[in-house]
PDB file of C-alpha atoms in Angstrom:
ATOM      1  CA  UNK A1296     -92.793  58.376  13.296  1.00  0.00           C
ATOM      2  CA  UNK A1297     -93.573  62.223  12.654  1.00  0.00           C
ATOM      3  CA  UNK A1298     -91.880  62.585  16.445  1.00  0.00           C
ATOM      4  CA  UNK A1299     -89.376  60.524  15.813  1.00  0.00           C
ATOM      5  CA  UNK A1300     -87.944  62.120  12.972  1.00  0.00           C
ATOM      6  CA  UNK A1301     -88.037  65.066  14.802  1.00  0.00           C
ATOM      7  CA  UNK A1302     -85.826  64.469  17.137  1.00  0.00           C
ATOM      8  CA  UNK A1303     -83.385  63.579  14.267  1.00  0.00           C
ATOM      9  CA  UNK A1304     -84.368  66.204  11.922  1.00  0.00           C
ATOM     10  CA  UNK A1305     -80.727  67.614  11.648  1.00  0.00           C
ATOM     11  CA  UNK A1306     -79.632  64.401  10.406  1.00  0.00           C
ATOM     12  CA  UNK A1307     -82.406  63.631   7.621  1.00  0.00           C
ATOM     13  CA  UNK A1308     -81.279  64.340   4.123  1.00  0.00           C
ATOM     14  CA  UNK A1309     -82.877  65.777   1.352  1.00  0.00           C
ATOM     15  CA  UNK A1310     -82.618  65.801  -2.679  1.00  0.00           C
ATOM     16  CA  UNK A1311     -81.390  63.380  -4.342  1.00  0.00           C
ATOM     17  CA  UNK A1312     -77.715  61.235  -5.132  1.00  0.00           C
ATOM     18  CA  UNK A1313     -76.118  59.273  -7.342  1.00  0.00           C
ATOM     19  CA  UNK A1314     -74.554  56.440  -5.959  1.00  0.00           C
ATOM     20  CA  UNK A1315     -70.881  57.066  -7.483  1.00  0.00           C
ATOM     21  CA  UNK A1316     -71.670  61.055  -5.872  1.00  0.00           C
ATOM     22  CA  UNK A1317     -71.855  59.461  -2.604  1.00  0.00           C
ATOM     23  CA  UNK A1318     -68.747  59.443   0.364  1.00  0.00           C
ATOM     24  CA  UNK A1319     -68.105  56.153   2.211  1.00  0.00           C
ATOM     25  CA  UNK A1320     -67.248  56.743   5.958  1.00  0.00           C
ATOM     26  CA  UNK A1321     -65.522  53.748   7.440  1.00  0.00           C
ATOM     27  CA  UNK A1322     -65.727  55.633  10.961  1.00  0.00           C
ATOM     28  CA  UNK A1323     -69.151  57.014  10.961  1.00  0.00           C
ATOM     29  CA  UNK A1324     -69.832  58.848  14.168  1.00  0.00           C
ATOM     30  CA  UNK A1325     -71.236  56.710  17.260  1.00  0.00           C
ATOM     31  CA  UNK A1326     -73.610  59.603  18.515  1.00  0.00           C
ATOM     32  CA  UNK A1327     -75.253  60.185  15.262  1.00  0.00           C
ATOM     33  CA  UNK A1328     -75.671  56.456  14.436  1.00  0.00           C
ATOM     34  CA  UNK A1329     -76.983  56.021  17.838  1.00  0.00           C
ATOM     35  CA  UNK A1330     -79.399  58.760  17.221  1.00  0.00           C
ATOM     36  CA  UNK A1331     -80.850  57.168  13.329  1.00  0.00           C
ATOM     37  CA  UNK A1332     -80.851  53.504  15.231  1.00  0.00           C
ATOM     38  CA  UNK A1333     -82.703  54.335  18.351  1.00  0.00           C
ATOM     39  CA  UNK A1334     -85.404  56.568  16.989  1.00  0.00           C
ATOM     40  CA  UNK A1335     -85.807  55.425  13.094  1.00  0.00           C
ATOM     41  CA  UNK A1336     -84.447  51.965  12.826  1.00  0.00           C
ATOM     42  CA  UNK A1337     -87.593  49.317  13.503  1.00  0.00           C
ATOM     43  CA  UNK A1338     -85.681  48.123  16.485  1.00  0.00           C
ATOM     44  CA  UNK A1339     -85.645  51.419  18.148  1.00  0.00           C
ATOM     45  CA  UNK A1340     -82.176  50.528  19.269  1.00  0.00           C
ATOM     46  CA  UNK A1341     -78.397  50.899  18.946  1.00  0.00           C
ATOM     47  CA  UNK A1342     -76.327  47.882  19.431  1.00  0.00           C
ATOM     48  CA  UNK A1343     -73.481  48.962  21.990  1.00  0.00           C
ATOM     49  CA  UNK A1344     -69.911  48.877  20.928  1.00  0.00           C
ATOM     50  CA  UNK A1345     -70.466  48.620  17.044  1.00  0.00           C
ATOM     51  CA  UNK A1346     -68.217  49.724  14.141  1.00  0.00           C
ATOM     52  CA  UNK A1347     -70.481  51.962  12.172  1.00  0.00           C
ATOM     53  CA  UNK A1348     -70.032  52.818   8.709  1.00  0.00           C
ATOM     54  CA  UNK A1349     -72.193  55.089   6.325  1.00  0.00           C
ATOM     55  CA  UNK A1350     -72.604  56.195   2.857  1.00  0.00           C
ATOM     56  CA  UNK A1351     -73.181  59.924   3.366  1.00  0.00           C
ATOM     57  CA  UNK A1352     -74.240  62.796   0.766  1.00  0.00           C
ATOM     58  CA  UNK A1353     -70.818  64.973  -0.825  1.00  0.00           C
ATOM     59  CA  UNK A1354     -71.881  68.305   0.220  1.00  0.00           C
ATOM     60  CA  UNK A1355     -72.834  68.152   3.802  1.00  0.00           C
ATOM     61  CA  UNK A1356     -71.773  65.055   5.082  1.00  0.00           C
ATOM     62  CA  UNK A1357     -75.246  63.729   5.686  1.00  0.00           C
ATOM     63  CA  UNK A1358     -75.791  59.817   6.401  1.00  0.00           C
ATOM     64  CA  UNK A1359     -77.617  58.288   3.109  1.00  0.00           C
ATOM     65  CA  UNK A1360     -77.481  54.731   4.263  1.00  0.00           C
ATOM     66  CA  UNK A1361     -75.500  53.122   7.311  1.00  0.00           C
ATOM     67  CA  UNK A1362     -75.168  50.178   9.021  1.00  0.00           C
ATOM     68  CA  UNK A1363     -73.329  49.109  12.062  1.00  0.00           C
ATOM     69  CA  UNK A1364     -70.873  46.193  12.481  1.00  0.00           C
ATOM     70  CA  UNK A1365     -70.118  44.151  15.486  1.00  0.00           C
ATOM     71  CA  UNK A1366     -69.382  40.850  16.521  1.00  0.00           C
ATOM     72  CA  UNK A1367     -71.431  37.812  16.278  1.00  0.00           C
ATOM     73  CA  UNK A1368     -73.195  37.209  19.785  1.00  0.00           C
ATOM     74  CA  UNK A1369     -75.841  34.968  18.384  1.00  0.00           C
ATOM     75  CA  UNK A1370     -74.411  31.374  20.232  1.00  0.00           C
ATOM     76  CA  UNK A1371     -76.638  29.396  18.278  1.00  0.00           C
ATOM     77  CA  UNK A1372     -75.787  30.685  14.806  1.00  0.00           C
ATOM     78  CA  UNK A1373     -72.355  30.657  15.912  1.00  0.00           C
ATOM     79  CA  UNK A1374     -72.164  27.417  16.974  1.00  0.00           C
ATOM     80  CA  UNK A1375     -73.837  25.857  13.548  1.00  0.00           C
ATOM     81  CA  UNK A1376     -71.540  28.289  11.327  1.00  0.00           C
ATOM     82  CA  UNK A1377     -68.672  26.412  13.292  1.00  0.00           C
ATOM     83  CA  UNK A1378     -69.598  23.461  12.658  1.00  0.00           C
ATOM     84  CA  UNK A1379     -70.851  23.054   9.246  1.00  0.00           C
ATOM     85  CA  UNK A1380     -68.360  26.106   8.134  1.00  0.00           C
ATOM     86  CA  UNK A1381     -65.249  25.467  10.017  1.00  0.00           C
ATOM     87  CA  UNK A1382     -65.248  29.388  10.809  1.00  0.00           C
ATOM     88  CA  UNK A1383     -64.640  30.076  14.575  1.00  0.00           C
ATOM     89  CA  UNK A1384     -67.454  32.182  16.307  1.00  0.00           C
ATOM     90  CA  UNK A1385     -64.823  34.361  17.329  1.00  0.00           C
ATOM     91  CA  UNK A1386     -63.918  35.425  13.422  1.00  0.00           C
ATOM     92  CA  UNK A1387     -67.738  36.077  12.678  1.00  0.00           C
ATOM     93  CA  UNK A1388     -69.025  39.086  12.246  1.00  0.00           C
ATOM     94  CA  UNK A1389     -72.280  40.952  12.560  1.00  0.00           C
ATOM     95  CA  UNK A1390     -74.217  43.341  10.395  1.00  0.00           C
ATOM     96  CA  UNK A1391     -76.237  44.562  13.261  1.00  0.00           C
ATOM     97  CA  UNK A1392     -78.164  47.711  12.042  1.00  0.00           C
ATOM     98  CA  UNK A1393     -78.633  48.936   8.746  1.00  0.00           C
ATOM     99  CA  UNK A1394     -80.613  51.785   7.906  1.00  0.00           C
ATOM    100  CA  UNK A1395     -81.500  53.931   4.630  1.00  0.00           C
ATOM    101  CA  UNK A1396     -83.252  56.811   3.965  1.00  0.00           C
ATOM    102  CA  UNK A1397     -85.711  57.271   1.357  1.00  0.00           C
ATOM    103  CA  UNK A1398     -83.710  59.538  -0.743  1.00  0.00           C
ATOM    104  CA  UNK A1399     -80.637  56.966  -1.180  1.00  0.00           C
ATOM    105  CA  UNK A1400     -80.145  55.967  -5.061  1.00  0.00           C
ATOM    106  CA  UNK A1401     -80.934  51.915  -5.753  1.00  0.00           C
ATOM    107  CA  UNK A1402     -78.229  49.529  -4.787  1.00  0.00           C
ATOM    108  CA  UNK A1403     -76.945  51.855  -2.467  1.00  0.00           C
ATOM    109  CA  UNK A1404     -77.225  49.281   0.879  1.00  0.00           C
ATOM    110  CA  UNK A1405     -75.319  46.536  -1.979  1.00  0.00           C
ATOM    111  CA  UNK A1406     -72.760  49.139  -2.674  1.00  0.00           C
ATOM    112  CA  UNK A1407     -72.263  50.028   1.317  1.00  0.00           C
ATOM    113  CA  UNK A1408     -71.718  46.259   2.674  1.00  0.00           C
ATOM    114  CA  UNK A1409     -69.006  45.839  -0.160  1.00  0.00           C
ATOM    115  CA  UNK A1410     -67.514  48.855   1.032  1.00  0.00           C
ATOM    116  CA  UNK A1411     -67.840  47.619   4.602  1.00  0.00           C
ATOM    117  CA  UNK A1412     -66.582  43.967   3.669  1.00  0.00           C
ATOM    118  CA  UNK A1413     -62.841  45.462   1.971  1.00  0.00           C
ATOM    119  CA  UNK A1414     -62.314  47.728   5.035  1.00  0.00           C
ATOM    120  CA  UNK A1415     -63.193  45.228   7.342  1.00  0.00           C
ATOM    121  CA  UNK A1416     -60.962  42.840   5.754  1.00  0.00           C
ATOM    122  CA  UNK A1417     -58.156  45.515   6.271  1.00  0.00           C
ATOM    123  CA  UNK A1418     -58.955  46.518   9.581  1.00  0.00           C
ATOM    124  CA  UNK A1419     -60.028  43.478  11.660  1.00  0.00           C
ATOM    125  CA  UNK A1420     -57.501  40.899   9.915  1.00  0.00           C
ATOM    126  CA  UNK A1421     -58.421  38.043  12.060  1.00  0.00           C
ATOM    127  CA  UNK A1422     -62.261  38.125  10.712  1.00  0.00           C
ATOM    128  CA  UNK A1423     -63.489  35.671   8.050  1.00  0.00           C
ATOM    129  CA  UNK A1424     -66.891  35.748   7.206  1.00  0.00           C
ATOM    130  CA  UNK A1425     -70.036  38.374   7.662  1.00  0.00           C
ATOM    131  CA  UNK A1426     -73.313  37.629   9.104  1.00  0.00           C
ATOM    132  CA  UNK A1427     -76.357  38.625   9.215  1.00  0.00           C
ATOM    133  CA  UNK A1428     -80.271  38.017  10.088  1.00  0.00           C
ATOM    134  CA  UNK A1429     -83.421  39.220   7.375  1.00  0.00           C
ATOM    135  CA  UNK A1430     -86.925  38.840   9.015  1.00  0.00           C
ATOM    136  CA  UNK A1431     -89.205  38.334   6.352  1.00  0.00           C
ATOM    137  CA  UNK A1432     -92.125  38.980   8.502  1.00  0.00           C
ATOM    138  CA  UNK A1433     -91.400  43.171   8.377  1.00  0.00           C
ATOM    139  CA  UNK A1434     -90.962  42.768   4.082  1.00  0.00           C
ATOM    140  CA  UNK A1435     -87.391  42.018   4.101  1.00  0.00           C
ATOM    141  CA  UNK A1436     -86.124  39.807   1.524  1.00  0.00           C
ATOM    142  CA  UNK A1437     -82.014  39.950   1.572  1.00  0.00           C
ATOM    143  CA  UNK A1438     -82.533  41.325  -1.959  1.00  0.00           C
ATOM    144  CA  UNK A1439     -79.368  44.071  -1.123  1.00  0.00           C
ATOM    145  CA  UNK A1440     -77.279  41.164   0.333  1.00  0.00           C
ATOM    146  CA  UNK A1441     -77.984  38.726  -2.412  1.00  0.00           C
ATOM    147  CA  UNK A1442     -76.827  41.914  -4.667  1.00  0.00           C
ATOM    148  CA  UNK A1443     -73.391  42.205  -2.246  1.00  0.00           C
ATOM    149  CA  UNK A1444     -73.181  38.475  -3.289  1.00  0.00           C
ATOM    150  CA  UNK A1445     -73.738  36.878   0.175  1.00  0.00           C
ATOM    151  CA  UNK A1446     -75.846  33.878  -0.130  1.00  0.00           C
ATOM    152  CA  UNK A1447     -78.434  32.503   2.475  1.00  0.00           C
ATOM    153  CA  UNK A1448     -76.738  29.808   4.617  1.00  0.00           C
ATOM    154  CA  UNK A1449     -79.807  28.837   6.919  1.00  0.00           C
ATOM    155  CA  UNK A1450     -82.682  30.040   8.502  1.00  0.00           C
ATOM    156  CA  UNK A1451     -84.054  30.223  12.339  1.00  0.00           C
ATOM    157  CA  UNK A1452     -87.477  28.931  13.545  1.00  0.00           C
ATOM    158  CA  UNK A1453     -89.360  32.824  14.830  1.00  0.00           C
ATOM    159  CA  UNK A1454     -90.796  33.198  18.215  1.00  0.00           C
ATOM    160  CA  UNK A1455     -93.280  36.010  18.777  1.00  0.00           C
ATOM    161  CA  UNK A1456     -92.319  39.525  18.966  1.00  0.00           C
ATOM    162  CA  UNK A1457     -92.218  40.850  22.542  1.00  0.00           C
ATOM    163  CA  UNK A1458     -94.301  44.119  23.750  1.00  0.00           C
ATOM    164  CA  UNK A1459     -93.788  46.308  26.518  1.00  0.00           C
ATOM    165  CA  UNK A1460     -96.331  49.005  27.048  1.00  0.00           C
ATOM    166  CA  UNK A1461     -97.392  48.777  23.866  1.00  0.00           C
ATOM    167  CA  UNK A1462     -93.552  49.141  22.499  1.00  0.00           C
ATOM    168  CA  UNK A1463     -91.669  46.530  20.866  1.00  0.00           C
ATOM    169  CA  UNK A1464     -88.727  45.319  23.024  1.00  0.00           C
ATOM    170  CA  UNK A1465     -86.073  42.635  21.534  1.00  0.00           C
ATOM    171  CA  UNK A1466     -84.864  40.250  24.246  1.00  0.00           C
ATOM    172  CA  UNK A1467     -81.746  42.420  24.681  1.00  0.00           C
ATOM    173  CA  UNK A1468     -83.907  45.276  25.693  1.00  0.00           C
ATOM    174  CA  UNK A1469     -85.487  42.842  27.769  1.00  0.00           C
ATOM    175  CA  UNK A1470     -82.031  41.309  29.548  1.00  0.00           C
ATOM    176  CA  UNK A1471     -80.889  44.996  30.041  1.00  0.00           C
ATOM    177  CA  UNK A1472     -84.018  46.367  31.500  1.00  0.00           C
ATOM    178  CA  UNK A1473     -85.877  43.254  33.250  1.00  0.00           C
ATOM    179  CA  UNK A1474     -83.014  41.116  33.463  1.00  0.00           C
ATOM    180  CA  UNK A1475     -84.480  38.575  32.262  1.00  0.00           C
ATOM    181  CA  UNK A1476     -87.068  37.254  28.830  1.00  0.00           C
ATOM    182  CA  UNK A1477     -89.144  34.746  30.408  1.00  0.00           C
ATOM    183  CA  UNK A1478     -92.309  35.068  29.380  1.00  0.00           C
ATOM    184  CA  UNK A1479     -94.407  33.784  32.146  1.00  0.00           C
ATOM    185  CA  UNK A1480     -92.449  36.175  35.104  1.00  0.00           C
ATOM    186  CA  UNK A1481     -92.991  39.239  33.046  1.00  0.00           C
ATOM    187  CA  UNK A1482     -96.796  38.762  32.676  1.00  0.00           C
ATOM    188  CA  UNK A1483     -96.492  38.081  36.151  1.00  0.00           C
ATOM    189  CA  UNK A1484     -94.419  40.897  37.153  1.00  0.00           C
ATOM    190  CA  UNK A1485     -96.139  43.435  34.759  1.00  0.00           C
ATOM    191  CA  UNK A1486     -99.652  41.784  33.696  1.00  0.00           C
ATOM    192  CA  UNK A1487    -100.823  43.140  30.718  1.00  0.00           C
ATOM    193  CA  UNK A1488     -98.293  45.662  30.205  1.00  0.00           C
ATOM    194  CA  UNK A1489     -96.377  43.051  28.710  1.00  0.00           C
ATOM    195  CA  UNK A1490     -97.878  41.603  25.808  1.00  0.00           C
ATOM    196  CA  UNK A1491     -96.697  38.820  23.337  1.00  0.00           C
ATOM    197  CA  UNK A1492     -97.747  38.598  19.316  1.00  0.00           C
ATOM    198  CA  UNK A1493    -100.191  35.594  18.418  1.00  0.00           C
ATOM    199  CA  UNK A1494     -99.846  35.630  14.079  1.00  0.00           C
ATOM    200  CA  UNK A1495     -97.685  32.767  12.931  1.00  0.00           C
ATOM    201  CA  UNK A1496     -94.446  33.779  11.934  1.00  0.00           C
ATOM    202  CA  UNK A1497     -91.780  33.011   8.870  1.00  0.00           C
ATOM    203  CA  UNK A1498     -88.478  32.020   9.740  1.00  0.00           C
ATOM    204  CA  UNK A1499     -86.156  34.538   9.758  1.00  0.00           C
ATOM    205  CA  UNK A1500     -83.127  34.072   7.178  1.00  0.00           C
ATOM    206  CA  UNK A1501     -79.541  33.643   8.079  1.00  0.00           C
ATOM    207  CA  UNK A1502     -76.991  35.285   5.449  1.00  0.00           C
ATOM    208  CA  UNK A1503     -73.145  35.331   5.107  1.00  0.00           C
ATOM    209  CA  UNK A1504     -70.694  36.653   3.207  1.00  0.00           C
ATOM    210  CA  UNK A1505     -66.863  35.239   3.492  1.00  0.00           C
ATOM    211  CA  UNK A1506     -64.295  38.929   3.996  1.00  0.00           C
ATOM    212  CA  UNK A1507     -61.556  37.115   1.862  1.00  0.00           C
ATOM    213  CA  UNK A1508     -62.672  34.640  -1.083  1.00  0.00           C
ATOM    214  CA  UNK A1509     -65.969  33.240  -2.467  1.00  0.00           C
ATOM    215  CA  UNK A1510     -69.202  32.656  -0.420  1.00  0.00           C
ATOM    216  CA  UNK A1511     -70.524  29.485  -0.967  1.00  0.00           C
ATOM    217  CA  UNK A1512     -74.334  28.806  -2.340  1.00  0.00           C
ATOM    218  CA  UNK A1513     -76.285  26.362   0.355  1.00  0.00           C
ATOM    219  CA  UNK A1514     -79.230  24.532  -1.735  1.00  0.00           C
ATOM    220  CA  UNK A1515     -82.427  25.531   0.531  1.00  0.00           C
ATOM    221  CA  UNK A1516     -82.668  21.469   0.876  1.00  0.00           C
ATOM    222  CA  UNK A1517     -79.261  21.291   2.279  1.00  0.00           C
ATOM    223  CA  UNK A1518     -80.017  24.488   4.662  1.00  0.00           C
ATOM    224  CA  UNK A1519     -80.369  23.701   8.183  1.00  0.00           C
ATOM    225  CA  UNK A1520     -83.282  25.478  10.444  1.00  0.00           C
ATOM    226  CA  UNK A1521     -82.480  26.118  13.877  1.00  0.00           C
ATOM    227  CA  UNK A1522     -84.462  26.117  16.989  1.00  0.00           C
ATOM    228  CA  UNK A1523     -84.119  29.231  19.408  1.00  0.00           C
TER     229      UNK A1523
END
């Protein structure tokens, strides 16, 4: 982490904020959110292509908390949203990143995906609803989205989280570099480079947020659980 944040160091901000102090960005530069995703964000990655957005500090511009917006690639979510929602895959999308930094004020990720919701609404007309995935297994709890007032739609059985070289890799990383995430040809391809996790998992938790009108509450008994 030490090296990590290093690499990044011009970027980190320090003292503290209030949250009404703070600057939304709509247009939040690609390079720098690149730079906070790939070397600070738990999945060491950017996602390619994304609308980023960030609340940053008044005097120098610095990124407090950001996420990154993109559209919904996830077939499987897509698919159930469609049909238990009536909202087209197409018009879904996708909080793929978000990242804070320890000195951002409370409610400050809240605060940002309301921010990020009206502008959407403005600038991508055609979208209708927000997405998003929490994996409870790292500590997350939605907490910030439930605050945002999304609500938890459904949840999606976990598989075990990949290793390569003793470096997490999600299956993207794994399509991009390996072209494929088949377990069985990249032990046999790689041996024990690659590496699988063995603890039993939670499901992760699917939330959404509609850009124009209310966001309906799912019962957890009503709440379907999908199947990679």
């Amino acid at each position: 982490m030490l090296a990590d944040q290093k690499k990044v160091q011009r970027l980190i901000p320090t003292g503290s904020f209030k949250l009404q102090d703070l600057r939304f960005v709509a247009d939040y530069s690609s390079d720098n959110a690149a730079e906070i995703f790939n070397h600070l964000h738990y999945l060491r990655s950017a996602r390619p292509g994304s609308l980023n957005y960030a609340l940053v500090d008044p005097y120098y511009g610095l990124p407090i908390s950001l996420c990154s917006v993109s559209p919904l690639e996830w077939r499987r979510v897509g698919r159930q949203i469609n049909s238990q929602f009536g909202v087209a895959m197409e018009a879904v999308w996708d909080i793929s990143r978000v990242y804070s930094f320890d000195v951002a004020p409370a409610n400050a990720i809240s605060y940002l995906l309301a921010r990020v919701r009206n502008d959407l609404r403005q600038r991508v007309p055609e979208a209708q609803l927000l997405s998003t995935a929490v994996d409870p297994n790292l500590g997350f709890t939605g907490s910030s989205y439930l605050a945002a007032n999304w609500q938890r739609w459904m949840t999606i059985k976990p598989r075990p989280y990949l290793y390569f070289e003793n470096g997490y890799v999600s299956p993207r990383q794994l399509r991009s570099r390996f072209e494929t995430t088949n377990v069985s040809e990249l032990r046999a391809a790689y041996g024990t480079k690659f590496e699988q996790s063995r603890a039993p998992l939670r499901d992760s938790m699917i939330f959404c947020c509609r850009i124009k009108g209310e966001t309906e509450f799912v019962p957890q008994d009503l709440q379907r659980r999908l199947h990679r």
